[in-house]
Amino acid sequence: MIPNDPAILLSFVNTKLRDFYGSFDEMCSDMRLDGDEIKKKLSLIGYEYKQERNQFV
């Protein structure tokens, strides 16, 4: 359902957040995703969610 590669996942998630969702939690709930797993995968490439920007940076 979502990309497994962390770099592609980053692009996928940030695009969804920018275009469709007001928060990471809203996206995860709506898409039935494991937010902790996404955060873990993206932290492996040095990214973390910034609520004030509503994106992973």
PDB file of N, CA and C in Angstrom:
ATOM      1  N   MET A   1       0.820  -1.199   0.000  1.00  0.00           N
ATOM      2  CA  MET A   1       0.000   0.000   0.000  1.00  0.00           C
ATOM      3  C   MET A   1       0.863   1.261   0.000  1.00  0.00           C
ATOM      4  N   ILE A   2       1.917   1.267   0.823  1.00  0.00           N
ATOM      5  CA  ILE A   2       2.825   2.412   0.825  1.00  0.00           C
ATOM      6  C   ILE A   2       4.219   1.913   0.450  1.00  0.00           C
ATOM      7  N   PRO A   3       5.068   2.806  -0.055  1.00  0.00           N
ATOM      8  CA  PRO A   3       6.417   2.395  -0.454  1.00  0.00           C
ATOM      9  C   PRO A   3       7.227   1.852   0.719  1.00  0.00           C
ATOM     10  N   ASN A   4       8.057   0.875   0.450  1.00  0.00           N
ATOM     11  CA  ASN A   4       8.906   0.284   1.480  1.00  0.00           C
ATOM     12  C   ASN A   4      10.256   1.001   1.572  1.00  0.00           C
ATOM     13  N   ASP A   5      10.761   1.473   0.451  1.00  0.00           N
ATOM     14  CA  ASP A   5      12.040   2.180   0.424  1.00  0.00           C
ATOM     15  C   ASP A   5      11.893   3.501   1.184  1.00  0.00           C
ATOM     16  N   PRO A   6      12.766   3.772   2.163  1.00  0.00           N
ATOM     17  CA  PRO A   6      12.615   4.977   2.982  1.00  0.00           C
ATOM     18  C   PRO A   6      12.619   6.287   2.194  1.00  0.00           C
ATOM     19  N   ALA A   7      13.448   6.406   1.172  1.00  0.00           N
ATOM     20  CA  ALA A   7      13.506   7.652   0.402  1.00  0.00           C
ATOM     21  C   ALA A   7      12.210   7.873  -0.385  1.00  0.00           C
ATOM     22  N   ILE A   8      11.668   6.814  -0.947  1.00  0.00           N
ATOM     23  CA  ILE A   8      10.404   6.932  -1.682  1.00  0.00           C
ATOM     24  C   ILE A   8       9.261   7.144  -0.704  1.00  0.00           C
ATOM     25  N   LEU A   9       9.328   6.487   0.447  1.00  0.00           N
ATOM     26  CA  LEU A   9       8.320   6.671   1.488  1.00  0.00           C
ATOM     27  C   LEU A   9       8.282   8.131   1.938  1.00  0.00           C
ATOM     28  N   LEU A  10       9.451   8.741   2.093  1.00  0.00           N
ATOM     29  CA  LEU A  10       9.531  10.153   2.488  1.00  0.00           C
ATOM     30  C   LEU A  10       8.771  11.034   1.504  1.00  0.00           C
ATOM     31  N   SER A  11       9.022  10.854   0.241  1.00  0.00           N
ATOM     32  CA  SER A  11       8.339  11.639  -0.785  1.00  0.00           C
ATOM     33  C   SER A  11       6.835  11.384  -0.762  1.00  0.00           C
ATOM     34  N   PHE A  12       6.450  10.131  -0.652  1.00  0.00           N
ATOM     35  CA  PHE A  12       5.038   9.744  -0.610  1.00  0.00           C
ATOM     36  C   PHE A  12       4.326  10.418   0.563  1.00  0.00           C
ATOM     37  N   VAL A  13       4.898  10.280   1.755  1.00  0.00           N
ATOM     38  CA  VAL A  13       4.268  10.813   2.968  1.00  0.00           C
ATOM     39  C   VAL A  13       4.196  12.336   2.924  1.00  0.00           C
ATOM     40  N   ASN A  14       5.286  12.995   2.560  1.00  0.00           N
ATOM     41  CA  ASN A  14       5.271  14.457   2.534  1.00  0.00           C
ATOM     42  C   ASN A  14       4.300  14.995   1.486  1.00  0.00           C
ATOM     43  N   THR A  15       4.168  14.305   0.376  1.00  0.00           N
ATOM     44  CA  THR A  15       3.192  14.724  -0.636  1.00  0.00           C
ATOM     45  C   THR A  15       1.771  14.588  -0.101  1.00  0.00           C
ATOM     46  N   LYS A  16       1.480  13.461   0.549  1.00  0.00           N
ATOM     47  CA  LYS A  16       0.144  13.268   1.132  1.00  0.00           C
ATOM     48  C   LYS A  16      -0.144  14.342   2.183  1.00  0.00           C
ATOM     49  N   LEU A  17       0.844  14.619   3.030  1.00  0.00           N
ATOM     50  CA  LEU A  17       0.657  15.627   4.072  1.00  0.00           C
ATOM     51  C   LEU A  17       0.420  17.006   3.455  1.00  0.00           C
ATOM     52  N   ARG A  18       1.171  17.340   2.442  1.00  0.00           N
ATOM     53  CA  ARG A  18       1.035  18.649   1.807  1.00  0.00           C
ATOM     54  C   ARG A  18      -0.308  18.800   1.091  1.00  0.00           C
ATOM     55  N   ASP A  19      -0.716  17.761   0.380  1.00  0.00           N
ATOM     56  CA  ASP A  19      -1.878  17.879  -0.501  1.00  0.00           C
ATOM     57  C   ASP A  19      -3.215  17.494   0.127  1.00  0.00           C
ATOM     58  N   PHE A  20      -3.194  16.642   1.165  1.00  0.00           N
ATOM     59  CA  PHE A  20      -4.467  16.087   1.631  1.00  0.00           C
ATOM     60  C   PHE A  20      -4.721  16.130   3.134  1.00  0.00           C
ATOM     61  N   TYR A  21      -3.696  16.260   3.965  1.00  0.00           N
ATOM     62  CA  TYR A  21      -3.906  16.090   5.403  1.00  0.00           C
ATOM     63  C   TYR A  21      -3.313  17.239   6.215  1.00  0.00           C
ATOM     64  N   GLY A  22      -4.006  17.575   7.280  1.00  0.00           N
ATOM     65  CA  GLY A  22      -3.565  18.637   8.173  1.00  0.00           C
ATOM     66  C   GLY A  22      -2.589  18.183   9.235  1.00  0.00           C
ATOM     67  N   SER A  23      -2.438  16.861   9.399  1.00  0.00           N
ATOM     68  CA  SER A  23      -1.494  16.342  10.385  1.00  0.00           C
ATOM     69  C   SER A  23      -1.121  14.904  10.039  1.00  0.00           C
ATOM     70  N   PHE A  24      -0.007  14.476  10.584  1.00  0.00           N
ATOM     71  CA  PHE A  24       0.458  13.107  10.391  1.00  0.00           C
ATOM     72  C   PHE A  24      -0.526  12.116  11.001  1.00  0.00           C
ATOM     73  N   ASP A  25      -1.025  12.417  12.184  1.00  0.00           N
ATOM     74  CA  ASP A  25      -1.986  11.528  12.845  1.00  0.00           C
ATOM     75  C   ASP A  25      -3.265  11.379  12.019  1.00  0.00           C
ATOM     76  N   GLU A  26      -3.732  12.468  11.435  1.00  0.00           N
ATOM     77  CA  GLU A  26      -4.920  12.423  10.585  1.00  0.00           C
ATOM     78  C   GLU A  26      -4.679  11.517   9.381  1.00  0.00           C
ATOM     79  N   MET A  27      -3.513  11.649   8.758  1.00  0.00           N
ATOM     80  CA  MET A  27      -3.187  10.815   7.606  1.00  0.00           C
ATOM     81  C   MET A  27      -3.146   9.341   7.990  1.00  0.00           C
ATOM     82  N   CYS A  28      -2.455   9.036   9.088  1.00  0.00           N
ATOM     83  CA  CYS A  28      -2.338   7.643   9.524  1.00  0.00           C
ATOM     84  C   CYS A  28      -3.696   7.042   9.849  1.00  0.00           C
ATOM     85  N   SER A  29      -4.527   7.796  10.501  1.00  0.00           N
ATOM     86  CA  SER A  29      -5.859   7.316  10.850  1.00  0.00           C
ATOM     87  C   SER A  29      -6.690   7.064   9.596  1.00  0.00           C
ATOM     88  N   ASP A  30      -6.697   8.025   8.695  1.00  0.00           N
ATOM     89  CA  ASP A  30      -7.501   7.919   7.482  1.00  0.00           C
ATOM     90  C   ASP A  30      -7.023   6.783   6.579  1.00  0.00           C
ATOM     91  N   MET A  31      -5.702   6.622   6.484  1.00  0.00           N
ATOM     92  CA  MET A  31      -5.146   5.605   5.594  1.00  0.00           C
ATOM     93  C   MET A  31      -4.882   4.274   6.310  1.00  0.00           C
ATOM     94  N   ARG A  32      -5.199   4.231   7.605  1.00  0.00           N
ATOM     95  CA  ARG A  32      -4.985   3.037   8.427  1.00  0.00           C
ATOM     96  C   ARG A  32      -3.529   2.567   8.374  1.00  0.00           C
ATOM     97  N   LEU A  33      -2.635   3.504   8.689  1.00  0.00           N
ATOM     98  CA  LEU A  33      -1.204   3.242   8.665  1.00  0.00           C
ATOM     99  C   LEU A  33      -0.651   3.212  10.081  1.00  0.00           C
ATOM    100  N   ASP A  34       0.442   2.501  10.258  1.00  0.00           N
ATOM    101  CA  ASP A  34       1.152   2.456  11.532  1.00  0.00           C
ATOM    102  C   ASP A  34       2.139   3.621  11.568  1.00  0.00           C
ATOM    103  N   GLY A  35       1.758   4.685  12.242  1.00  0.00           N
ATOM    104  CA  GLY A  35       2.591   5.878  12.300  1.00  0.00           C
ATOM    105  C   GLY A  35       3.941   5.643  12.921  1.00  0.00           C
ATOM    106  N   ASP A  36       4.009   4.807  13.939  1.00  0.00           N
ATOM    107  CA  ASP A  36       5.289   4.520  14.584  1.00  0.00           C
ATOM    108  C   ASP A  36       6.242   3.822  13.623  1.00  0.00           C
ATOM    109  N   GLU A  37       5.720   2.933  12.811  1.00  0.00           N
ATOM    110  CA  GLU A  37       6.551   2.225  11.834  1.00  0.00           C
ATOM    111  C   GLU A  37       7.080   3.195  10.777  1.00  0.00           C
ATOM    112  N   ILE A  38       6.236   4.100  10.328  1.00  0.00           N
ATOM    113  CA  ILE A  38       6.674   5.100   9.345  1.00  0.00           C
ATOM    114  C   ILE A  38       7.755   5.988   9.952  1.00  0.00           C
ATOM    115  N   LYS A  39       7.542   6.463  11.164  1.00  0.00           N
ATOM    116  CA  LYS A  39       8.536   7.309  11.829  1.00  0.00           C
ATOM    117  C   LYS A  39       9.854   6.573  11.995  1.00  0.00           C
ATOM    118  N   LYS A  40       9.781   5.287  12.324  1.00  0.00           N
ATOM    119  CA  LYS A  40      10.993   4.479  12.500  1.00  0.00           C
ATOM    120  C   LYS A  40      11.755   4.362  11.181  1.00  0.00           C
ATOM    121  N   LYS A  41      11.048   4.055  10.101  1.00  0.00           N
ATOM    122  CA  LYS A  41      11.697   3.916   8.789  1.00  0.00           C
ATOM    123  C   LYS A  41      12.339   5.227   8.352  1.00  0.00           C
ATOM    124  N   LEU A  42      11.639   6.337   8.552  1.00  0.00           N
ATOM    125  CA  LEU A  42      12.174   7.615   8.108  1.00  0.00           C
ATOM    126  C   LEU A  42      13.305   8.108   9.006  1.00  0.00           C
ATOM    127  N   SER A  43      13.300   7.704  10.257  1.00  0.00           N
ATOM    128  CA  SER A  43      14.407   8.086  11.137  1.00  0.00           C
ATOM    129  C   SER A  43      15.709   7.408  10.712  1.00  0.00           C
ATOM    130  N   LEU A  44      15.602   6.264  10.032  1.00  0.00           N
ATOM    131  CA  LEU A  44      16.792   5.558   9.545  1.00  0.00           C
ATOM    132  C   LEU A  44      17.561   6.375   8.512  1.00  0.00           C
ATOM    133  N   ILE A  45      16.872   7.292   7.835  1.00  0.00           N
ATOM    134  CA  ILE A  45      17.551   8.148   6.858  1.00  0.00           C
ATOM    135  C   ILE A  45      17.629   9.596   7.357  1.00  0.00           C
ATOM    136  N   GLY A  46      17.416   9.776   8.667  1.00  0.00           N
ATOM    137  CA  GLY A  46      17.639  11.069   9.302  1.00  0.00           C
ATOM    138  C   GLY A  46      16.479  12.043   9.275  1.00  0.00           C
ATOM    139  N   TYR A  47      15.255  11.556   9.079  1.00  0.00           N
ATOM    140  CA  TYR A  47      14.098  12.441   9.028  1.00  0.00           C
ATOM    141  C   TYR A  47      13.179  12.217  10.219  1.00  0.00           C
ATOM    142  N   GLU A  48      12.579  13.321  10.680  1.00  0.00           N
ATOM    143  CA  GLU A  48      11.581  13.230  11.740  1.00  0.00           C
ATOM    144  C   GLU A  48      10.444  14.189  11.428  1.00  0.00           C
ATOM    145  N   TYR A  49       9.273  13.882  11.964  1.00  0.00           N
ATOM    146  CA  TYR A  49       8.084  14.691  11.701  1.00  0.00           C
ATOM    147  C   TYR A  49       8.135  15.975  12.507  1.00  0.00           C
ATOM    148  N   LYS A  50       7.906  17.086  11.828  1.00  0.00           N
ATOM    149  CA  LYS A  50       7.814  18.401  12.461  1.00  0.00           C
ATOM    150  C   LYS A  50       6.376  18.879  12.328  1.00  0.00           C
ATOM    151  N   GLN A  51       5.667  18.883  13.444  1.00  0.00           N
ATOM    152  CA  GLN A  51       4.250  19.236  13.450  1.00  0.00           C
ATOM    153  C   GLN A  51       4.002  20.641  12.910  1.00  0.00           C
ATOM    154  N   GLU A  52       4.853  21.588  13.278  1.00  0.00           N
ATOM    155  CA  GLU A  52       4.651  22.974  12.861  1.00  0.00           C
ATOM    156  C   GLU A  52       4.770  23.141  11.344  1.00  0.00           C
ATOM    157  N   ARG A  53       5.486  22.254  10.692  1.00  0.00           N
ATOM    158  CA  ARG A  53       5.614  22.285   9.226  1.00  0.00           C
ATOM    159  C   ARG A  53       4.749  21.241   8.541  1.00  0.00           C
ATOM    160  N   ASN A  54       4.194  20.319   9.337  1.00  0.00           N
ATOM    161  CA  ASN A  54       3.395  19.210   8.837  1.00  0.00           C
ATOM    162  C   ASN A  54       4.137  18.451   7.733  1.00  0.00           C
ATOM    163  N   GLN A  55       5.406  18.138   8.045  1.00  0.00           N
ATOM    164  CA  GLN A  55       6.195  17.349   7.110  1.00  0.00           C
ATOM    165  C   GLN A  55       7.389  16.732   7.833  1.00  0.00           C
ATOM    166  N   PHE A  56       7.958  15.745   7.173  1.00  0.00           N
ATOM    167  CA  PHE A  56       9.174  15.128   7.677  1.00  0.00           C
ATOM    168  C   PHE A  56      10.355  15.910   7.124  1.00  0.00           C
ATOM    169  N   VAL A  57      11.239  16.324   8.014  1.00  0.00           N
ATOM    170  CA  VAL A  57      12.432  17.092   7.617  1.00  0.00           C
ATOM    171  C   VAL A  57      13.657  16.513   8.277  1.00  0.00           C
TER     172      VAL A  57
END
